Coordinates of C-alpha atoms (C1' of nucleotides) in Angstrom, one line a residue:
Chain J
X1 CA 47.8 89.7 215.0
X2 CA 46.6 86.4 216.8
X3 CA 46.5 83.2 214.9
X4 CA 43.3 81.7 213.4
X5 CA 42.2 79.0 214.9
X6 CA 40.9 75.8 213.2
X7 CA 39.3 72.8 214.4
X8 CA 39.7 69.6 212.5
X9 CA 36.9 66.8 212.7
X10 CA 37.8 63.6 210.6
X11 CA 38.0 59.9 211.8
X12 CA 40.9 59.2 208.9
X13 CA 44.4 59.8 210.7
X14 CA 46.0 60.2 207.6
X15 CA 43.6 63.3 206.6
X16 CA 43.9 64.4 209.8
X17 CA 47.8 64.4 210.1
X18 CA 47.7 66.1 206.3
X19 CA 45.3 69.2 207.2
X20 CA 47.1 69.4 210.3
X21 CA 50.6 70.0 208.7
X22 CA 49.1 71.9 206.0
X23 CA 47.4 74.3 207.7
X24 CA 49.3 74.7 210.9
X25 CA 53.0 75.9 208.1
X26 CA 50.2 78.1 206.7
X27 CA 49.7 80.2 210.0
X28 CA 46.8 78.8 211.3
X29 CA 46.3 77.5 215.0
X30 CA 45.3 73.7 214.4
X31 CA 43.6 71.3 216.9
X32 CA 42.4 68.1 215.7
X33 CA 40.0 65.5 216.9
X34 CA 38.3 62.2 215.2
X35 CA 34.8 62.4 216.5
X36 CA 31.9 64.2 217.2
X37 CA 31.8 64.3 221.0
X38 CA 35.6 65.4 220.9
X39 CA 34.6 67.3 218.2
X40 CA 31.7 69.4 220.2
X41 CA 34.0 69.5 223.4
X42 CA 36.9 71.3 221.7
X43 CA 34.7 74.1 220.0
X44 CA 33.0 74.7 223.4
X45 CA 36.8 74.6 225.4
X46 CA 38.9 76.0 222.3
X47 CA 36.8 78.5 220.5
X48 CA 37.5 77.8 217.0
X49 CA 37.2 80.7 214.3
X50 CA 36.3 78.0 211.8
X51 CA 35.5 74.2 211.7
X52 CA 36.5 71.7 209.0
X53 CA 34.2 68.8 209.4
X54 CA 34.0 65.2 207.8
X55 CA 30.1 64.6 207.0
X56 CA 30.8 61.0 207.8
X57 CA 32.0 60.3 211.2
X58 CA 31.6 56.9 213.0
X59 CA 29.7 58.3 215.8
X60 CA 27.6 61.1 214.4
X61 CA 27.1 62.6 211.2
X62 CA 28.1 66.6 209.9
X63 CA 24.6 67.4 210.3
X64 CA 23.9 66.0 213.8
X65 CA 27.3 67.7 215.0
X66 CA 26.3 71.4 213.1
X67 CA 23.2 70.9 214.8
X68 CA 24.6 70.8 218.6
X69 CA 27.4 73.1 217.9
X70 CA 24.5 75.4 216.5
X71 CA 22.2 75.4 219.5
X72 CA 25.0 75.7 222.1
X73 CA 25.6 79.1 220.6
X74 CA 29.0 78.5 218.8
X75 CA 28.5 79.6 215.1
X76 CA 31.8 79.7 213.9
X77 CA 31.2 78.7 210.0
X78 CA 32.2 75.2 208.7
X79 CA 33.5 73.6 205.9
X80 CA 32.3 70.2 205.3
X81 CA 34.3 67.2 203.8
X82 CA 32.8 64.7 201.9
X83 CA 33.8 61.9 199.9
X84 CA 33.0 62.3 196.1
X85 CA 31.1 59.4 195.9
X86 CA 29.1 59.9 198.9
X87 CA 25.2 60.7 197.4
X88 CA 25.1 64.7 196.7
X89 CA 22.4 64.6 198.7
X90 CA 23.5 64.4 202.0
X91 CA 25.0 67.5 201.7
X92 CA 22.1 69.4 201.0
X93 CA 21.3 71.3 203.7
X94 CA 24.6 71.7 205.0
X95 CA 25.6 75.0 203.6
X96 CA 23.9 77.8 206.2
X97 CA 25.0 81.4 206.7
X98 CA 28.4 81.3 205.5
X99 CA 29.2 77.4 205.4
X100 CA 30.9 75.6 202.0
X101 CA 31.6 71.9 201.4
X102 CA 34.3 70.7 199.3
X103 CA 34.9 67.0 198.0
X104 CA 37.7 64.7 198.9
X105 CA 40.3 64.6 197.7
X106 CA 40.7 67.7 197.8
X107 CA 44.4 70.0 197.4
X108 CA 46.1 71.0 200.0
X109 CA 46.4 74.8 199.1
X110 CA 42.7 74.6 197.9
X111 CA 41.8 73.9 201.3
X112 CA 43.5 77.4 202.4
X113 CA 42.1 79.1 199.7
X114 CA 38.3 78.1 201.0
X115 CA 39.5 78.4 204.5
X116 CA 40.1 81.9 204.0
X117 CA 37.7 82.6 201.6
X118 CA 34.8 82.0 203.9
X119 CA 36.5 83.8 207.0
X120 CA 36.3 86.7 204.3
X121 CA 32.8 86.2 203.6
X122 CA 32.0 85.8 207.3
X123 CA 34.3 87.9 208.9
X124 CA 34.8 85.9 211.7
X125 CA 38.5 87.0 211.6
X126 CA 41.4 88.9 210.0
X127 CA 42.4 87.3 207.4
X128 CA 44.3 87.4 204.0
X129 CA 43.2 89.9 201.2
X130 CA 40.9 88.8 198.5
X131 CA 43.5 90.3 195.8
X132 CA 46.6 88.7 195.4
X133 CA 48.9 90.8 193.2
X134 CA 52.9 90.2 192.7
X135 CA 54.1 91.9 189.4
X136 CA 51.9 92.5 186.9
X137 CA 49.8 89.8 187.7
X138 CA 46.5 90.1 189.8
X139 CA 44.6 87.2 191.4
X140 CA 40.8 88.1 192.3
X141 CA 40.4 85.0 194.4
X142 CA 36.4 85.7 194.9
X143 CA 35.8 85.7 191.6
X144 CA 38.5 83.0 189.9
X145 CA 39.8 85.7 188.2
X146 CA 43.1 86.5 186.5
X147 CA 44.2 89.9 185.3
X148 CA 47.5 90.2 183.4
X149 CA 48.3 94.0 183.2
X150 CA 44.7 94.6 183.6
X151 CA 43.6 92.1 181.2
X152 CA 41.2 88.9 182.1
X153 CA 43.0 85.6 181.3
X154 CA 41.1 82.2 181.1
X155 CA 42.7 79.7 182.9
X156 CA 41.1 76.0 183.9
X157 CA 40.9 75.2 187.5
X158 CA 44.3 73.3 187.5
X159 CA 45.8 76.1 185.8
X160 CA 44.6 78.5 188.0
X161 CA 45.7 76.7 191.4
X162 CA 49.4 76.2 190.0
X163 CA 49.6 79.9 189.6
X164 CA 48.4 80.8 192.8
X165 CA 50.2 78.7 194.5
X166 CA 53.4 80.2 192.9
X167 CA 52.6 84.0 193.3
X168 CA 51.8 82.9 197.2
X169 CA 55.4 82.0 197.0
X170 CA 56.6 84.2 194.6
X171 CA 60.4 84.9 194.8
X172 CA 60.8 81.6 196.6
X173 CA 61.6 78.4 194.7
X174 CA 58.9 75.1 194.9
X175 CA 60.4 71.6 194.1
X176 CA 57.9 69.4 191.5
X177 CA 57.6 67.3 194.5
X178 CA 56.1 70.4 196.6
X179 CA 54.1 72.0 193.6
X180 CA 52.6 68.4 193.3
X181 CA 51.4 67.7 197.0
X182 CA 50.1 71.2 197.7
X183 CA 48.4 71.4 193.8
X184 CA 47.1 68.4 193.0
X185 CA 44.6 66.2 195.2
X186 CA 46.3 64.5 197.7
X187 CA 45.8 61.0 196.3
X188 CA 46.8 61.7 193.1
X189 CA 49.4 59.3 191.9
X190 CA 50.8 60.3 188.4
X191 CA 54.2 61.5 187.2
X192 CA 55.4 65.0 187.7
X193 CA 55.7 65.6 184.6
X194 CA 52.6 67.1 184.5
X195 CA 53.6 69.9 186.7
X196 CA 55.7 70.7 183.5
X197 CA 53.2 70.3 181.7
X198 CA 50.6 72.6 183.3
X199 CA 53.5 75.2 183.3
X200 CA 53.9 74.9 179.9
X201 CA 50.6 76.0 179.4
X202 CA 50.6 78.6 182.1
X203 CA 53.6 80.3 180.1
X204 CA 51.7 80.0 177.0
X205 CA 49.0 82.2 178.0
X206 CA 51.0 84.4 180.4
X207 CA 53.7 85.3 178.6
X208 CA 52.4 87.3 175.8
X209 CA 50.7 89.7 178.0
X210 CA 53.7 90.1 180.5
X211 CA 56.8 92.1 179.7
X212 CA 59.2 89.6 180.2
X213 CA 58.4 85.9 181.4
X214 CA 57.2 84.9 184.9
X215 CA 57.8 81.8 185.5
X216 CA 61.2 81.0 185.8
X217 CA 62.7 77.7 185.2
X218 CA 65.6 76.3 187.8
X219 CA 67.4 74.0 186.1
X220 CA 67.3 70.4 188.3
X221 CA 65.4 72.4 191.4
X222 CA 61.7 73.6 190.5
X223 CA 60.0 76.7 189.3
X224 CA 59.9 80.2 190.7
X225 CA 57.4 82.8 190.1
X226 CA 59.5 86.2 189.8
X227 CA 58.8 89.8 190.1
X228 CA 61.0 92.8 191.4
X229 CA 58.6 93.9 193.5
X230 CA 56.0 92.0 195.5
X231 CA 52.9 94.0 196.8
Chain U
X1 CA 24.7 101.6 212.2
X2 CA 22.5 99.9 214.9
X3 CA 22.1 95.7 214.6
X4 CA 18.7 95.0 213.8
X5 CA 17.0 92.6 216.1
X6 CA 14.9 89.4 215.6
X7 CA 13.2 87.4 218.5
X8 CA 12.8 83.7 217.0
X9 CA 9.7 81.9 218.5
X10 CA 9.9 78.1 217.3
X11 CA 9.3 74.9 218.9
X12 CA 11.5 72.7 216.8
X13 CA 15.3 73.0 217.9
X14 CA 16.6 72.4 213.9
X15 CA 14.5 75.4 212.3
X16 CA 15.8 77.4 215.4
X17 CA 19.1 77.1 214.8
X18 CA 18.5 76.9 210.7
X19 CA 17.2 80.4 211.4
X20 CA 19.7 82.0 213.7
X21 CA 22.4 80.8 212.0
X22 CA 21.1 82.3 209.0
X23 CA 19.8 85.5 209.9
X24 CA 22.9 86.2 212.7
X25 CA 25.3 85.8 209.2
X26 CA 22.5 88.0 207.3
X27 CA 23.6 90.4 209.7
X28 CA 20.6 90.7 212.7
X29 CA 21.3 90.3 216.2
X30 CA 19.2 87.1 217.1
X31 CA 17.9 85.4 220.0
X32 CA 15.7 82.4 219.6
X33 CA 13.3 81.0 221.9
X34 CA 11.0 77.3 221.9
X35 CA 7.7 78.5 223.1
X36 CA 4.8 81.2 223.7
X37 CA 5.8 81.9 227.7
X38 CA 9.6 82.6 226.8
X39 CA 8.5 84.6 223.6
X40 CA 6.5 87.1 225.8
X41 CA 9.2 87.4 228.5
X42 CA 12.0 87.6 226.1
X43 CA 10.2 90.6 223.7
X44 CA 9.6 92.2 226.8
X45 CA 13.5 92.4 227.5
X46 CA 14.4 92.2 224.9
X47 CA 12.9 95.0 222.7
X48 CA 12.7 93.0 219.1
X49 CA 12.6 94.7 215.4
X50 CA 10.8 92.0 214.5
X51 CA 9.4 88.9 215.6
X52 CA 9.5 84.9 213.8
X53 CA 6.5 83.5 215.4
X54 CA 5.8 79.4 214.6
X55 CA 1.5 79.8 214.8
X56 CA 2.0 76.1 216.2
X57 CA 3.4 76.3 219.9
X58 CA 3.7 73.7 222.7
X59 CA 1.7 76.0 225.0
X60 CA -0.1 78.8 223.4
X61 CA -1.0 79.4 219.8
X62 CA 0.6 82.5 217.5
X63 CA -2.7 84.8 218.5
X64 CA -2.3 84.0 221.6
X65 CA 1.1 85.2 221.7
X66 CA 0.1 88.3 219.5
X67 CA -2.5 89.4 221.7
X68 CA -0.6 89.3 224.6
X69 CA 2.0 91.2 223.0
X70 CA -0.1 93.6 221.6
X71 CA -1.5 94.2 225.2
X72 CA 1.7 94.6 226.4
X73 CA 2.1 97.7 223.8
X74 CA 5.0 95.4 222.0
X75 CA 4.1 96.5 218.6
X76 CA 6.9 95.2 216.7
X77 CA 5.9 93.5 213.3
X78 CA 5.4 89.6 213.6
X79 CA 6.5 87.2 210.4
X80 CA 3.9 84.6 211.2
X81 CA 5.6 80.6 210.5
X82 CA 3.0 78.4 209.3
X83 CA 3.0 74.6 207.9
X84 CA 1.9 74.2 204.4
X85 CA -1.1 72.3 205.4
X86 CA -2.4 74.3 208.1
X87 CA -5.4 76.3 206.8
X88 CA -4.6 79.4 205.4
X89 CA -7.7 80.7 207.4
X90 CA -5.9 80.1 211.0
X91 CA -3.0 83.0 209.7
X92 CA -5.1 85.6 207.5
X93 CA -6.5 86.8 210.8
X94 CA -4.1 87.1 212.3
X95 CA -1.7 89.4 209.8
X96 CA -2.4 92.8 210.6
X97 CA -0.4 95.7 210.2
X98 CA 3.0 95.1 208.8
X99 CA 2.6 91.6 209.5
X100 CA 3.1 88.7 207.1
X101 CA 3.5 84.5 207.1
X102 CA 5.6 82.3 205.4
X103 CA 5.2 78.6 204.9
X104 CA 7.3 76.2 205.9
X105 CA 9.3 75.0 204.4
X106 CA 11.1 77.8 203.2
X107 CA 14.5 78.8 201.6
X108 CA 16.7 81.0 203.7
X109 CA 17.7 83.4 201.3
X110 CA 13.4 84.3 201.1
X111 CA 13.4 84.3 204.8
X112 CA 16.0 87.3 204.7
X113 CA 14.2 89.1 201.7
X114 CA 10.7 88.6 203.5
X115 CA 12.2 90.2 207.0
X116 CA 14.0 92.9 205.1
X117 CA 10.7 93.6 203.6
X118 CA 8.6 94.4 206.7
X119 CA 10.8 96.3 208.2
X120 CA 10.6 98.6 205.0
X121 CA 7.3 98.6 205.4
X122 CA 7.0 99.5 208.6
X123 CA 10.2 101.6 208.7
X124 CA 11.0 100.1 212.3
X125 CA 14.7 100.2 211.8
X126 CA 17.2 101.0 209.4
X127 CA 17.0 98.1 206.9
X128 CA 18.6 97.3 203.4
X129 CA 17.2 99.3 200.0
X130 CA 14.1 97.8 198.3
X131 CA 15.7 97.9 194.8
X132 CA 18.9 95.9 194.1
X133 CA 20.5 97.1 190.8
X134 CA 23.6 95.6 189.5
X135 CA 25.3 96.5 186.1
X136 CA 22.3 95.7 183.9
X137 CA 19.7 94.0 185.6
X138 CA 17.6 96.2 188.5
X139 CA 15.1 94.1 191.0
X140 CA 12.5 95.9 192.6
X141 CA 12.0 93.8 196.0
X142 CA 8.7 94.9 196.7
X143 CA 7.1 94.4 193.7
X144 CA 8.8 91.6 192.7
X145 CA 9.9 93.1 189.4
X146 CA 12.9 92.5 187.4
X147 CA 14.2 95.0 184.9
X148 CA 17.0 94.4 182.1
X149 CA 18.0 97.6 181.1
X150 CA 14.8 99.3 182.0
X151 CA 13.1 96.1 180.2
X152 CA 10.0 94.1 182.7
X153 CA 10.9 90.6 182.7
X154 CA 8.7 87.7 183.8
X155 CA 10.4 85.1 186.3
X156 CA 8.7 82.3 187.9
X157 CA 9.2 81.8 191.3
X158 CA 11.9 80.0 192.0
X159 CA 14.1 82.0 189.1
X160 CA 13.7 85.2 190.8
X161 CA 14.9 83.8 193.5
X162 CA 17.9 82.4 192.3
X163 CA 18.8 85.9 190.2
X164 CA 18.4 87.3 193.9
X165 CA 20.7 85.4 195.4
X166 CA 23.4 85.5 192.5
X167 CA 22.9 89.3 192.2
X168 CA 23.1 90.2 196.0
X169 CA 26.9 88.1 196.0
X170 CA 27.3 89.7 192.9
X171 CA 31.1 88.9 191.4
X172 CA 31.5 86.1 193.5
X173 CA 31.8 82.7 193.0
X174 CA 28.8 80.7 194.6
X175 CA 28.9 76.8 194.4
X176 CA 25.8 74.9 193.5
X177 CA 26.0 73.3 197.4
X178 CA 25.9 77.2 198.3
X179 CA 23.2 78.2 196.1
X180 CA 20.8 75.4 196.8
X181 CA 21.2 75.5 200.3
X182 CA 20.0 79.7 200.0
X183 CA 17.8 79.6 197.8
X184 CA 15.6 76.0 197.9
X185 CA 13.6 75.0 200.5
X186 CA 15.6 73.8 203.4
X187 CA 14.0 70.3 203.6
X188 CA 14.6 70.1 199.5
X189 CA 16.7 66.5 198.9
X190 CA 17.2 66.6 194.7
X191 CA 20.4 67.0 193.1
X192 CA 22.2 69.8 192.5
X193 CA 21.4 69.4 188.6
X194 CA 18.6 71.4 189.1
X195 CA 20.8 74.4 189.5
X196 CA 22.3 74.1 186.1
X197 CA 18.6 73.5 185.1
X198 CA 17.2 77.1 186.5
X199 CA 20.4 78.5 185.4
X200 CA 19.6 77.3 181.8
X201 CA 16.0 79.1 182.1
X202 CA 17.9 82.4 183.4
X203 CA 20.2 82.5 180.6
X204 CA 17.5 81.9 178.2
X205 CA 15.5 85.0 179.4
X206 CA 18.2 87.3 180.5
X207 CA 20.7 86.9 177.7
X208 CA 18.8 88.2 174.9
X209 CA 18.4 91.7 176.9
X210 CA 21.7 92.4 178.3
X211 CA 25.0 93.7 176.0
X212 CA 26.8 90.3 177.3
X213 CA 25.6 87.0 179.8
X214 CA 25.5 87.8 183.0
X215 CA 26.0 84.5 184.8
X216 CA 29.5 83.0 184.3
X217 CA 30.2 79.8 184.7
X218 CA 33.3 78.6 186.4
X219 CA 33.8 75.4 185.8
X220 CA 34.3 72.8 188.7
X221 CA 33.6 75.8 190.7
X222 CA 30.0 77.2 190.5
X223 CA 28.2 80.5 188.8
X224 CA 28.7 83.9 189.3
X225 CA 26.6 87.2 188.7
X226 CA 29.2 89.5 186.8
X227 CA 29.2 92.9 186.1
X228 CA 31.6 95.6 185.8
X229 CA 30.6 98.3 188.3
X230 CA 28.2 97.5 191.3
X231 CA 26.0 99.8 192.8
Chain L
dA1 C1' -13.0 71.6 185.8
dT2 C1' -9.8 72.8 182.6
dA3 C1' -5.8 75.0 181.1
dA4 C1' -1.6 77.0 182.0
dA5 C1' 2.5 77.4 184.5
dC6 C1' 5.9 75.6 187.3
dT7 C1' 9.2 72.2 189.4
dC8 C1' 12.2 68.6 189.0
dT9 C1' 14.6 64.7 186.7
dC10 C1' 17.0 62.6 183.2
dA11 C1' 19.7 61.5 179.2
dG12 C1' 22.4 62.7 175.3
dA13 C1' 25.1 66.1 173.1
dC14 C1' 28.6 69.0 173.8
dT15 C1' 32.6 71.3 175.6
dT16 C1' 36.6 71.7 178.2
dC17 C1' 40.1 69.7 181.1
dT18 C1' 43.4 66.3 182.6
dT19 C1' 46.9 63.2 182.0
dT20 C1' 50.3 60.7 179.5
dC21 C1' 53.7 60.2 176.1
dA22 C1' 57.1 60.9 172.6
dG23 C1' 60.1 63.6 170.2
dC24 C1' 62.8 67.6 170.3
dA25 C1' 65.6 71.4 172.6
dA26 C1' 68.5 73.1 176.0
dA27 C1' 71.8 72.8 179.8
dC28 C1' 75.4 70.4 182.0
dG29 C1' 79.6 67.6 183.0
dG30 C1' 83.7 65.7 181.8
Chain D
dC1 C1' 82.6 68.7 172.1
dC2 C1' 79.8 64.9 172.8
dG3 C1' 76.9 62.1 175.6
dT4 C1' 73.6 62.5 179.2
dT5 C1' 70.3 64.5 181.8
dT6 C1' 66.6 67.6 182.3
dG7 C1' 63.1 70.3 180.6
dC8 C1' 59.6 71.8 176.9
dT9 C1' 55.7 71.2 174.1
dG10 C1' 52.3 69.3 170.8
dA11 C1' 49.2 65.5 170.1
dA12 C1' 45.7 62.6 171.5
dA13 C1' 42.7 59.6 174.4
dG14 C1' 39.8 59.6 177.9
dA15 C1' 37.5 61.7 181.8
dA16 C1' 34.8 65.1 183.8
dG17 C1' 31.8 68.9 183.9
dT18 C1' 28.1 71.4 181.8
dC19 C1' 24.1 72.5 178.9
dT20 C1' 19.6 71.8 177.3
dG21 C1' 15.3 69.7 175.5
dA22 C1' 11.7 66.6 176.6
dG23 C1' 8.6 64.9 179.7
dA24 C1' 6.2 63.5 184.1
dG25 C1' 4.1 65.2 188.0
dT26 C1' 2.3 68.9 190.6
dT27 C1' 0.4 73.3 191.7
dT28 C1' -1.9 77.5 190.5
dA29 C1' -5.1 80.3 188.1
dT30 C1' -9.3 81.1 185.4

DNA sequence: ATAAACTCTCAGACTTCTTTCAGCAAACGG
DNA sequence: CCGTTTGCTGAAAGAAGTCTGAGAGTTTAT
């Protein structure tokens, strides 16, 4: 199966260098640039599958860039970035066809999560299944829905990311320090005792439904999601 | 299943690419062109479903380009684009047959609907079902009718719109930069609040028909259209 | 021309979520 | 077996996101 590739348009190194990382240890191919005109002459050479795209760039902005890449034929979708505080309304517009925005700072394993599910939507590629199902838990990651031997759970948007970041994993043990920089924005400076925390409540409303707990505990190491057998 | 295809005749280089990019991820086979000379040449070749004709052109004006077509024995429908200000006299002539016009500016999720439309009415190609029905709630495209559970309901406008858009991405999340971007007018530069707003009016006039609401609400995500089984 | 309907914005009420913290429980090492 | 470390969980404050009614301005219909 060939790789899909990304393109990565941001002027902030440190962004850059993070996606980068990210995205390349989750399978993707990953080239990177910090402007517009690089950013137009490596979707023409490289042919990207999908384009992440800072709306503010010092030379040109998202929607000038869309705009070339869009009338020299490439329509590979895109998924802007834009800084929360930026005014809403320069986004507007943005979204055509199969296109999505999301905020900085984002997560790192939301950005996968989008990434994939707009190649879904668009097709564009083969990519990952909608479902994610280990155990007795299923993830319906189109709708932000959790079943739990067939029943719905409610879980907020931080509890929701935590637990698909450990059934992507499942059977594979994530330090607080890993759980914390692919979970939680990337600026995000607090204490990691909130991944125990968010755990805690993750068990509170998995465990009742499960026949024997999920989320397993290892003792000055990190958590686990287990199950025997993994779909 | 044959792609269907649209021949886009437009002068200005942003609603070209606006509309290919939209209509290309609707599904159609596109290819867009800037004036009346190319439009001829290119329907000639290029054997269109349908045709987006701008009345407005650098060189010739949209009867113009009809008539020549027409002469030509190119009979496929035309979708006539007209400016807002431009008297409605200059178009009414001019739709004959399957034909129709739309205003600029328009939203692209109507631009879909309107296309999808003609072709039904014309039965030029294979095109998508008139009547979209999911769980509860049936819209009849041509009439513009909404049923809950066999119930007539009066929407405005924009609010049929919207339940359009939610229904036809039915059980998946849409953010509010998603749904504005579909279903308001592409030149539209509010804030997103008027989502929630139109949301609001849905609820009020859906909710009391159907066994349970039908648009969820997934917080710091967007809305969704839910229902159980989709036909 | 007048009334009715519609679009859009806004502010306040309201709900839910995030984060921290402290006290308690469990596991570990010597 | 006891002290120490590590993890668990409930409480609570504050933050963030969402809902909705009111109203101004505009368009449409009669």
């Amino acid at each position: 199966m060939e790789a899909v590739k990304v393109l990565i348009v941001d002027d902030e190194p440190n962004i850059r260098d993070l996606l980068s990382t990210s995205l390349r240890f989750a399978g993707f191919s990953v080239h990177a640039v910090g402007n517009g005109a690089d950013a137009v002459f490596a979707a023409e050479k490289g042919a990207p599958d999908i384009i992440l795209l800072d709306v503010m760039l010092p030379d040109m902005n998202g929607f000038s860039v869309t705009k070339k890449l869009r009338s020299m034929g490439i329509d590979a979708p895109v998924l802007f970035l834009t800084a929360r505080d930026e005014t809403e309304d320069k986004v507007t517009g943005l979204t055509v066809g199969g296109d999505d925005y999301m905020t900085k700072p984002f997560s790192l394993d939301e950005v996968v999560a989008r990434i994939n599910a707009i190649l879904r939507r668009t097709k564009q590629a083969e990519v990952e299944e909608s479902v994610l199902e280990v155990g007795e838990i299923r993830i319906n990651q189109d709708a932000h829905e959790v079943f739990v031997n067939g029943e719905l759970v409610d879980l907020s948007p931080t509890e929701y990311k935590l637990l698909r970041f450990l059934m992507s994993n499942a059977n594979r043990v994530l330090t607080k320090a890993q759980i914390l920089d692919h979970v939680w924005e990337y600026d995000f400076n607090g204490e990691m005792g909130i991944v125990e925390s968010y755990v805690s409540y993750l068990r509170k409303k998995l465990d009742p439904l499960t026949s024997e707990p999920v989320i397993t505990t290892k003792r000055g190491v990190g958590y686990m999601y287990k199950s025997a057998k993994t779909k």
